[in-house]
Each structure stands twice: as structure tokens, then as C-alpha cells.
């Protein structure tokens, strides 16, 4: 085999003056004009996969793609006679003949694979089993998709038949492989044997009507039967992927109110775009069951519109407005829908349309509707097969043009909201949001996430404020004055108020935080409440500054303690007693106290600046001192005592370099009680208790002996 291929390479190289790299003998570089197409195709099946073929930068495209790897447009021409000579030398077949020396082509694999697909779709177990090898020396083996380890490999046609009798016990099965088989999908194992690997799906229709989809991966090992020359399955390993088996929606499955609401809301959104094509796309285009429309403003002369073109004609006129707002009931319930057949439902009720005309008029149409939806069997989504819309006796009325919302009205509504928030009463805050079914209040809260979504009911808004107001105190901070620049006048007595605000929070854990945020409130007048403004939209989002923690008079932070501690370390290292004593409280009502490391019970607590100074004059009488505390102060090291006081506890060492030349290490434990000085805001020591641990003082270096 190798010799024949080398002969091919050498002959082609000689013909085309190709250069073969001496530095990389396993990598061949060719420069050819295209050979005859059949040479190119068969060459792909001739060269074993382990040859490393270096890619050409300017590849000549062929149907097999193989010339992409080895041919460029430069070099000498190869004639048909020369190509035929090459074929004769290596024994290449003509297209359609058995590949050279029994190597298996993608075309052969696709053929036998598709036979397996057809056999499975036939639901005939015997037809499937006939595709597996019956050779006693190498019988077909199956590790089935739904087999388990207890069953093991099925290695005879009898056990494979048993498998497919169960597997095919369905109303229908459709295997779904990748559409093509390529060389990259194959591993040539030997002459006449190949492994085909990949992923496939199975669509099952069960006898009870359920539809399932199995996600799986496969390996087929095919070998060519020496008697027939055809491929047969020597091994079939099929296993589920992590996606496994999922149940699909059946067109017979009852349509839910949620599905109807989704389809209805899609129609509303399409109408509000004022684009006729977007609206028409909501109606069935199935020739066997097309969408029908009896439009709100159609007459008996118009008759029913039964095609996309006539429905579009209707909406071209209907949508010729500045703005349209359909107003349906907010929810769809089971009582609103009537099943009218498999995968079909009728949705009935009343709705209003608000029209903003090009001439400035504002109209309201009162109407009743019936939509008949059917589930599209291909997409699974609902589409309209009948839409009947007719005016009620109230008909179309012209609405008065509302006056502009004043700054004073917005200030009053905003201040009412601030007062309700400061009361920490969730019900009082939620009552300021619209409860109108046609335009309910919506909230996108400051601390809500995308997963939460917009809160569009009084109940969900109340839930938000129950959590948001769970504080000791809240102070919203809006800009003091509202100007016309802060407002966007909308239609129908509505206004948008935009800007930035802050919240000061006094939290129940004694922390004090500040949130920086931006806001939009959309207010509308409520005629039932003497035209007072109520909130129909409140969107509040943090700015990049976000939420920050503020110093609290009731809580001392770890950072504050660390600063005060490091000042004490620096003062001790200075060996200046006055500098150290300056860190202890001199307040007569709460003076600093010291129980020093080397003090005894007879001395007692030092409670005056003078006695503390005496201690440090002695303690610091050394060549050098180095206190060693833990590197960081954490909240776990602190005990909050309230009212700006905190206890800091732990262990530390002192390294002493004595004047007599000795060096010592003292192991000790400490408690510092700090309080925040109300005038300076800085921490000072009101108690310092330091005592040796059992390890005590360790001599590191003996005193220097003086010699005379």
C-alpha cells in the first residue's frame, strides 16, 4: 500500500515539479494544477489518514474538499493521459466503483447508515437486525441506547432482535443523524473496516400519543462482508447524553391560559408597533386552515377576510394612527377560554382601544372579541385562525384632551411617596401605585434583579416593600426642587419624572449605608381620586457608585481599630512615653485604664495619665521594642459594645532589645477597649489589659559579659 502511494506521489511530483521537504520527510508539499476530478476524489480514499498533508494557502476547491489540502493553482499542468497513467499505477477505481483495496468511503457509510434509518422507521425488528453481521467469527454486537450494565453487550442476532422488538414498540420513530458523513467522522481501522462516530437524536411517538426526544451519541463499526462486498454492522454502541430523554409538547395537549396570554400579548405588541406585517404574522398562513378576520371597523359589505393579503389590507387602514393602545383584561383565566377541538381554543371577552389620531384627537373604542387559536404542529406556538371583533353599544367616543400635569402635582405625589417610605409602612407605600386593571402600577425595584422582572401587581409590589422597608430608619433624598426639565409630558394626564436620588439606611445590624440611584416615575391622574397622581411605573436602579457603608456612631469598623492599633505600635517603637500615653483617653468621665503586661496585682489598674506615664517610662527603657500583632483586624476580632465603643482582643508578642545586650521575646494576650471621641471622631483607649501567656518571656540572647 505504502509503496503504491509513494509511487503516486513520486510520479505526480515529477510531473508537477513539486518540492518535497528533506527537513520534514513526513510532510509533503505539492504544487499542482487540478487533476481530473475522479483522481482527486479517489486520492482522498487512497491516502491513509496518518500521512500529515501540509495545507496549501491557495487551495483549489473540489466537491470532496480533498484538493484543499494538497493542490495549489501553481505548477505544471497534468494532462488527462498522465492522470490515467497515475490511476493505472495505483489501481484507482472510477467513480461509483469499490474504493481502492477495500478502504471504506463516506458515501458507503452514508448508504448503510440510511438503510438503518429506514429500517428503524419501518418499525420492523427483523429488517433492522438483518443489517448487523451474522458472521460467527465476528458477529454484530449491540450496546443499546436503553440497555444497562446488567444486560451487557448483545452479541448475537437473537438478543439484538429482542432489543429492537422492545425499542420499536412505538407508534413512530424518527432517527435524526447529521445530514452528511465526512472523512472527519470516520476512523479507518483496517482495509474494509471503519468506525463512524457522532451524535444523533431519536423522536419517539408513543402509543399513548406522547412525543419524546432522546439525545444520544453513537459509534458504529462497519466491516465489508467479503462475500457481498457490502458494509454490515460489527459493533453499535449507543448511549444517552446528559440531556437524556425529554418529553415534547403534543398538538393534542390542552392549551393553557398562559399560552393564550402569551399569544394575545404578542398580538398587542404587534399592534402597538403600527406595522401591518408584524400583525398579520400572528394569523395562520396554513392553506388548509388560514386566518380569518372580522375586523372591528369592517362592515357586512366587507365580508370576512380570509387571506394574509386581505387581513393586511385591513391593518394598513386600522393602524394608520399616531399611536394605538389595546387594553385587554390583565389576566387570562380558564373561564375565558373554550376548547373547540384538538389543539384549538376560543378566547372571548371585552377590550378597549385607545387611538391617538394624526389630527390630535384622542378616541376610545369599546369592543368585544373572540379569538380562535390553534397550536401550530411544527412550531408548537399558537396562531390565530379566527378573530372576530365588534363594537359594543358604547362604540367609539372622543376623549377630552387632558391638561398638562403641573410641577406642583408631581411634587405632592413625590413627597407623599417619601413620607410613606419614612413611615416604614409597606401598605402605605404600595397604596400609591395604580390599582387600575387596565394600567396597573409596575415596579422595577432598586434591589430587584433581571430574574425578578417587573412587579405588576399590588401584591408583588407589597412584597418588595416589606423587604425594602425592614430597617430601623430610611431617609430618601430627592433634589429639592422639580423643574420642567425633570418632566416629560405624556398623553392622557400622564407625566414621567426622572432624575437621581439617594437613600440613607439605618440597618437593624447597626450599620449605616447610603445607596446612590437613578429613577423614573410615570404618574397618571386618577379621576376616581379627585385627579390625584398615582404611580403607573417606578423604575429605580443603582448608579455605579452603588451602596456604600457609612461610619456609624453606634458601630466601630475593623479599619478604624486597625488604624488606632497601628498608631499605638508606632508610638511604642518610638520609645517615647508621652507619645504612647497620648493614645489613652484623658476624659475625666471615662479615663484610660491600663493593666500592664509586667504589672502585678499589688499595683492594680493604672487609671490616670500620670500612672500610665510612669508605666511606659519603665516599659520603654530599652534599646528597641517591636510589638507583633496579627497583620489584619477583622470583624471576628471585635466585640461591638454600642455607642461608639468596641473591644479588640487577641494575642501579641514583644521583641525586646535590652541595653545590656540581651534579646527577649514576650508572649502575651490583650484586650483594648476603644471608644470614639465625640469631638475628634477618632478612637482612643479607655482600657488596655495585657497579660503574659504561660510561655511568658523567653531569652533569645544572653547579656553581653563586660571584661576588665
CSV table of C-alpha atoms in Angstrom, one decimal, residues 271-274 319-326 354-358:
chain,number,residue,atom,x,y,z
A,271,UNK,CA,-50.5,46.3,17.1
A,272,UNK,CA,-48.5,48.9,19.1
A,273,UNK,CA,-45.7,48.7,16.5
A,274,UNK,CA,-48.2,50.1,13.9
A,319,UNK,CA,-53.0,51.1,12.2
A,320,UNK,CA,-52.8,54.5,10.4
A,321,UNK,CA,-52.6,56.4,13.7
A,322,UNK,CA,-50.1,58.2,15.8
A,323,UNK,CA,-50.4,55.6,18.5
A,324,UNK,CA,-52.7,52.7,19.5
A,325,UNK,CA,-53.0,51.0,22.8
A,326,UNK,CA,-55.2,47.9,23.1
A,354,UNK,CA,-57.2,54.0,22.7
A,355,UNK,CA,-56.4,55.8,19.5
A,356,UNK,CA,-54.2,58.9,19.1
A,357,UNK,CA,-55.2,60.3,15.7
A,358,UNK,CA,-53.0,62.3,13.4
